[in-house]
CSV table of C-alpha atoms in Angstrom, one decimal:
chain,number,residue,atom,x,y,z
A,7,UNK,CA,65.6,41.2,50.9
A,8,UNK,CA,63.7,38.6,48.7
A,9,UNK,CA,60.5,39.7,49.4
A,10,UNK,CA,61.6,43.3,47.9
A,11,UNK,CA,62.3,41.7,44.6
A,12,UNK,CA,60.2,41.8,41.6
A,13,UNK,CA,59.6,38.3,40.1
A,14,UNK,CA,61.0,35.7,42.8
A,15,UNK,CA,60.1,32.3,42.3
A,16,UNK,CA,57.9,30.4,44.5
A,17,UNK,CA,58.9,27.4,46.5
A,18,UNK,CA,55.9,24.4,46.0
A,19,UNK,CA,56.2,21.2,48.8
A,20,UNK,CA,54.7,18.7,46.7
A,21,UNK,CA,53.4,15.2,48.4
A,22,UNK,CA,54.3,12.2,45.8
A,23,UNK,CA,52.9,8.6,46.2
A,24,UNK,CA,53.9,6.3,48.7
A,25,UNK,CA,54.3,3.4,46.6
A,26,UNK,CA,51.8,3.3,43.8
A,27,UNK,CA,52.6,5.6,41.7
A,28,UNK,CA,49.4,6.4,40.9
A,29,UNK,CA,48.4,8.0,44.0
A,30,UNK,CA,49.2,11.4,42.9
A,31,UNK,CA,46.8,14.7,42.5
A,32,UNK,CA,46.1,16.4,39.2
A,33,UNK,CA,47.6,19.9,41.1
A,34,UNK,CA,51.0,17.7,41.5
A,35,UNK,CA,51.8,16.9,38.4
A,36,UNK,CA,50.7,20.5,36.8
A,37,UNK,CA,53.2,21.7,39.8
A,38,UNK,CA,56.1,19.5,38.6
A,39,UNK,CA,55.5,20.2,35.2
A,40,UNK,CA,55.2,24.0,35.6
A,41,UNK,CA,58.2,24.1,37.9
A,42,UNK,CA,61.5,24.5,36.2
A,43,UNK,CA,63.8,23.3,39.0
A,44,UNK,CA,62.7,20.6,41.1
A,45,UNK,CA,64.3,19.7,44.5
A,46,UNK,CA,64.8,15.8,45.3
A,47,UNK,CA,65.7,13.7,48.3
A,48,UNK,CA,67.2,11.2,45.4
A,49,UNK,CA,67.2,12.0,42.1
A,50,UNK,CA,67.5,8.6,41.1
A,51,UNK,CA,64.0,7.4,42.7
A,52,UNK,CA,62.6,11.0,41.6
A,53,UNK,CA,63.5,10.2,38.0
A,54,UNK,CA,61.3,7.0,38.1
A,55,UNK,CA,58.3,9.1,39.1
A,56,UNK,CA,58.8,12.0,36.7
A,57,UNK,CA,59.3,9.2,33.6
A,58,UNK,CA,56.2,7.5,34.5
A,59,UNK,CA,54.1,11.1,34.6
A,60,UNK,CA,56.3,12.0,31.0
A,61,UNK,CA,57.8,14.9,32.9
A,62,UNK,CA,61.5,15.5,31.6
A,63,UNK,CA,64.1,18.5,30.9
A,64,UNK,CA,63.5,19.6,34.4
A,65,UNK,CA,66.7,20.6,36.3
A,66,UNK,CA,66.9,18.7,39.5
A,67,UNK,CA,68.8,19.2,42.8
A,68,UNK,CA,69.7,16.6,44.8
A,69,UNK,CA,68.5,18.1,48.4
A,70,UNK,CA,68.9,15.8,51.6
A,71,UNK,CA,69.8,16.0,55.2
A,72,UNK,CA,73.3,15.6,54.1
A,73,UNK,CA,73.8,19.0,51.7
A,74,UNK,CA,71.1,20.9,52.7
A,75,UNK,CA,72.7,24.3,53.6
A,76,UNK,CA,74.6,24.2,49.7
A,77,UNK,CA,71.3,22.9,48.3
A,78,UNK,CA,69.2,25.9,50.2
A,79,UNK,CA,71.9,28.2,48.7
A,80,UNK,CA,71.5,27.2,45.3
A,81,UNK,CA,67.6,26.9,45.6
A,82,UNK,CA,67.7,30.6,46.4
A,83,UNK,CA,69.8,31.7,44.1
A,84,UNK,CA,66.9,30.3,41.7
A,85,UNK,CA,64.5,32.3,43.3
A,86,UNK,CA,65.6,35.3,43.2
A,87,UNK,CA,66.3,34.6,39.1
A,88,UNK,CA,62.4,34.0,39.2
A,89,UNK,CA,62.4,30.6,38.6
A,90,UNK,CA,60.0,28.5,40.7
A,91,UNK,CA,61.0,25.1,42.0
A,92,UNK,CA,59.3,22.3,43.5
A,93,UNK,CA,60.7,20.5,46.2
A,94,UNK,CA,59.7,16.5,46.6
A,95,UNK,CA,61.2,13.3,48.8
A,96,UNK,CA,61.2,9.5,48.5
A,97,UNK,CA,57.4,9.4,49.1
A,98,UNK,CA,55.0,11.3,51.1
A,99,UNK,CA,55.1,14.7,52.0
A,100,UNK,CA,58.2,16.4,52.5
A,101,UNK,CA,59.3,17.8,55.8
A,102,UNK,CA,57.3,15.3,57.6
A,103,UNK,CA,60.1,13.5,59.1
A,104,UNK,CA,61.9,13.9,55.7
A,105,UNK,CA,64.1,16.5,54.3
A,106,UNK,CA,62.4,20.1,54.0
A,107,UNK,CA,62.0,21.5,57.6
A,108,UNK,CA,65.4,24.3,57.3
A,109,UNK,CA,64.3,25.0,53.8
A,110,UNK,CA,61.0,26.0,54.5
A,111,UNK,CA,61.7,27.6,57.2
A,112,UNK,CA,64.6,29.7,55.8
A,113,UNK,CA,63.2,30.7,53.0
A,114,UNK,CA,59.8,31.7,54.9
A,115,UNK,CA,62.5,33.5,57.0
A,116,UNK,CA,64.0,35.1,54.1
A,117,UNK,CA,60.3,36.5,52.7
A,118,UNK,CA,60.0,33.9,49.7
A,119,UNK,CA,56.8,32.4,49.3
A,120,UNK,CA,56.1,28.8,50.4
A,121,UNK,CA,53.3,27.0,49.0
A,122,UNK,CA,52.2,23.5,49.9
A,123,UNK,CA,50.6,20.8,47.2
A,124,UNK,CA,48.9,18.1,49.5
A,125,UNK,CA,48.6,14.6,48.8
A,126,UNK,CA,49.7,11.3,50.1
A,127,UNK,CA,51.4,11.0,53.5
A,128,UNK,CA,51.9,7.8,55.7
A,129,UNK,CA,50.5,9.2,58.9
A,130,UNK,CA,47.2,10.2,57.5
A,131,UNK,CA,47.2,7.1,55.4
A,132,UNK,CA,47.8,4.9,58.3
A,133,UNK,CA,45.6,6.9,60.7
A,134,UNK,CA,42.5,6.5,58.4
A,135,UNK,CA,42.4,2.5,58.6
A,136,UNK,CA,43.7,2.5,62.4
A,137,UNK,CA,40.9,0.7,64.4
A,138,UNK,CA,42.2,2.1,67.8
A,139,UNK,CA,41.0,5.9,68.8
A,140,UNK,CA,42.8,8.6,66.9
A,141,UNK,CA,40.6,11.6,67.3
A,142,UNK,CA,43.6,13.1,69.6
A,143,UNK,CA,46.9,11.7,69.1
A,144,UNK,CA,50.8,13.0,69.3
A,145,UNK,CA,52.6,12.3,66.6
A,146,UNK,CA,56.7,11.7,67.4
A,147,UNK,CA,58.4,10.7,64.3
A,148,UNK,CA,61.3,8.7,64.2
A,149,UNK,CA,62.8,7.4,67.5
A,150,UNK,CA,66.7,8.3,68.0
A,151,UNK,CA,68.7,5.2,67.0
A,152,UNK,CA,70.6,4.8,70.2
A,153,UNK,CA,71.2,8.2,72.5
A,154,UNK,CA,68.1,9.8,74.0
A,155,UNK,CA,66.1,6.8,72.8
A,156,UNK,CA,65.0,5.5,76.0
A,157,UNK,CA,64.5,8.6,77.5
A,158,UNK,CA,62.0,9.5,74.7
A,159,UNK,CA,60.1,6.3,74.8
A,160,UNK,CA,59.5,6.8,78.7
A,161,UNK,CA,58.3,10.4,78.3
A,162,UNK,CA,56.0,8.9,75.6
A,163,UNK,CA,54.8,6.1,77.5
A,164,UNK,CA,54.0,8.7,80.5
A,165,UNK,CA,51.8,10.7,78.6
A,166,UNK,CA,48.9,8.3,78.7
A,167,UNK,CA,47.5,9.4,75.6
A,168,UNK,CA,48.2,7.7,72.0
A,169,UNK,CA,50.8,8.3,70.4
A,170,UNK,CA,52.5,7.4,66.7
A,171,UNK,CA,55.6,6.6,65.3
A,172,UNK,CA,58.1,6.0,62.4
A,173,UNK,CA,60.2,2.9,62.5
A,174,UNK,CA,62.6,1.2,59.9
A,175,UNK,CA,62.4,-2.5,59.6
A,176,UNK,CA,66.2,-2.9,61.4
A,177,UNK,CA,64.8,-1.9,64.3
A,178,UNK,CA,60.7,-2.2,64.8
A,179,UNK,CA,60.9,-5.9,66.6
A,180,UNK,CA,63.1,-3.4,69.2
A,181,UNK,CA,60.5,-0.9,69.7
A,182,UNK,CA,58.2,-4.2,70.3
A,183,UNK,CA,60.2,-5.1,73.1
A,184,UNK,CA,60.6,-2.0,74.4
A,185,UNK,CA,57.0,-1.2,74.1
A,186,UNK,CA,56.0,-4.5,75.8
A,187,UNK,CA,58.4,-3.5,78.8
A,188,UNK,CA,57.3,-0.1,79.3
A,189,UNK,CA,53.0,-0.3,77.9
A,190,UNK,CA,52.6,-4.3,78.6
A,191,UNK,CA,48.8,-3.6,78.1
A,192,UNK,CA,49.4,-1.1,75.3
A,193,UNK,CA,46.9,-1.7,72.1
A,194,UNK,CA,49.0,-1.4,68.7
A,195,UNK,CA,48.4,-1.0,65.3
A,196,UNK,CA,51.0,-1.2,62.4
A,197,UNK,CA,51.0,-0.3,58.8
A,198,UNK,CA,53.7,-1.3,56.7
A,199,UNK,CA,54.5,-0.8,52.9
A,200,UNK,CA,51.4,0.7,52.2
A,201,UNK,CA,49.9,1.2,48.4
A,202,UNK,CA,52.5,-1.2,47.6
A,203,UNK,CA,52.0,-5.0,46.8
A,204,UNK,CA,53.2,-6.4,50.0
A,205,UNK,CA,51.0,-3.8,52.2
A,206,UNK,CA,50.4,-5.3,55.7
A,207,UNK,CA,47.7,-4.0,58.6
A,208,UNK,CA,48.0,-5.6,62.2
A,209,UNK,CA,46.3,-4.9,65.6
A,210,UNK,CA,46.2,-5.9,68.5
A,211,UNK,CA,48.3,-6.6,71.7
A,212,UNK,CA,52.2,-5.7,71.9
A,213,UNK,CA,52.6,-9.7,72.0
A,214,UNK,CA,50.3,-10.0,69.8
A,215,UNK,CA,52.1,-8.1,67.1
A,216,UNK,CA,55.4,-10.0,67.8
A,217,UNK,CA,54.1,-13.2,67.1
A,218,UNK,CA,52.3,-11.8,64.1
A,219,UNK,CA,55.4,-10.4,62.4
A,220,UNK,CA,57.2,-12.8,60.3
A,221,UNK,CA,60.6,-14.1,61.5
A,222,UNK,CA,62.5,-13.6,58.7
A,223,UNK,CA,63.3,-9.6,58.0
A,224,UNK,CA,60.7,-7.3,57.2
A,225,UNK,CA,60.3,-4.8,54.4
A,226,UNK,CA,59.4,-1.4,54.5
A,227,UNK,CA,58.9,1.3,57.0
A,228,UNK,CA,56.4,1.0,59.5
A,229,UNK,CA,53.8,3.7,61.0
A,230,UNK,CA,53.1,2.5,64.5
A,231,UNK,CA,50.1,3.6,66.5
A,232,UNK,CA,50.3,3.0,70.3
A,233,UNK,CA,47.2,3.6,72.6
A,234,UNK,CA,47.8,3.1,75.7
A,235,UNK,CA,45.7,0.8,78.2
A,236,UNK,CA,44.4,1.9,81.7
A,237,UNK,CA,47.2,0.4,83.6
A,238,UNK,CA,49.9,2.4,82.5
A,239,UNK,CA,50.7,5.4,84.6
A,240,UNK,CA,53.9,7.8,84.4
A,241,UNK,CA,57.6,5.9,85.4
A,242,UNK,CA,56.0,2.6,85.3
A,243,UNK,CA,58.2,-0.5,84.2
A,244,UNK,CA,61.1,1.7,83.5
A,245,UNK,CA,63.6,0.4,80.7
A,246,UNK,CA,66.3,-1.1,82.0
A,247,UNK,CA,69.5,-0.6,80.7
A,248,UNK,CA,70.3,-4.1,80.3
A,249,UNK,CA,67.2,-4.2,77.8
A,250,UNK,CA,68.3,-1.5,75.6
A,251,UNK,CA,71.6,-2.7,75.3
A,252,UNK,CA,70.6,-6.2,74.3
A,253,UNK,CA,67.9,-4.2,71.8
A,254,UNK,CA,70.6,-2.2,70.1
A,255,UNK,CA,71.5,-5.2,67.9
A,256,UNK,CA,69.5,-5.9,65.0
């Protein structure tokens, strides 16, 4: 086993910016530059970060939800050479819906050490200029795209506590709708394309919020924050199927 081996490397979970690229910590970048191998969601974007910190001759490994058993493979292989590799995403911090979760959790398995670097991350960010009560919330990532989507959303909507979410531009005026269906008097807040130029804040009602988005298409993921109000109870203004099937077109 791993952890019987002299010299293994270390695995580091490094959070990188969200958009400015200056929103990263001192420990980061000494990580990334210490690190010999360094594990990315895409290279490509990765690249742009590591020029503008003057990191280079680093080998990289592409490492996404597509290749992730190969890439785990070849990450270990590197670790049990000693070598010590640091594993990034787009933006945030990995493993928080992104890329990361099996890796961590196999190598943790496998007795390698896994270390995390904190930093930027769009819940917290989001969460710390939310005016509606966060104290307690549950956090539920991404939605499914189609199957298991409405069934989510209701046991959401049941819990009568707030609750946050992920959503991609293609399909957030959907969640809207299906929000406004099943949390009518819902409170919401979004944050989209935060540290970044076009960065956008809104509160308020679910109807609220759909007049306040622009027509045209949006940029940017969103963090949404729903709190629900005192009139919603469990099973009430179930979805109906006719509405999700209209709401699956973007």
């Amino acid at each position: 086993m791993p952890s019987g081996l002299r010299h293994t490397g270390t695995l580091y979970v490094v959070a990188t910016p969200l958009g400015n690229l200056d929103d990263i910590t001192l420990r980061a970048i000494k990580t990334l530059q210490n690190s010999e191998a360094i594990a990315c969601e895409d290279t490509r974007r990765s690249s742009i970060l590591l020029r503008h910190l003057g990191i280079s001759g680093k080998q990289l490994i592409s490492y996404h939800d597509f290749n992730e058993p190969a890439a785990i493979s070849r990450i270990i292989r590197l670790l049990e050479e000693g070598v010590d590799v640091s594993l990034i995403t787009d933006a945030g911090t990995p493993a928080i819906s992104d890329p990361g979760f099996l890796m961590v959790r196999t190598l943790r398995e496998k007795g390698f050490t896994v270390l995390p670097i904190p930093g930027p991350s769009a819940l917290t960010a989001a969460l710390s200029v939310c005016p509606l009560p966060v104290n307690s919330f549950l956090f539920a990532g991404f939605l499914p795209h189609k199957k298991g989507r409405k069934t989510r959303l209701e046991q959401l909507s049941s819990l009568g506590a707030t609750f946050v979410l992920y959503e991609s531009p293609y399909r957030v005026r959907k969640l809207l709708g299906e929000l406004a269906l099943l949390l009518p008097d819902a409170e919401i807040f979004i944050a989209r394309e935060m540290t970044k130029i076009h960065e956008e804040y809104l509160s308020g009602s679910v109807e609220t919020i759909i007049e306040k988005l622009p027509e045209e298409k949006v940029r940017g993921e969103f963090v949404v924050v729903v709190h629900p109000g005192s009139a919603s109870s469990p099973g009430k203004n179930p979805l109906p199927n006719k509405y999700e099937e209209h709401a699956d077109h973007h």
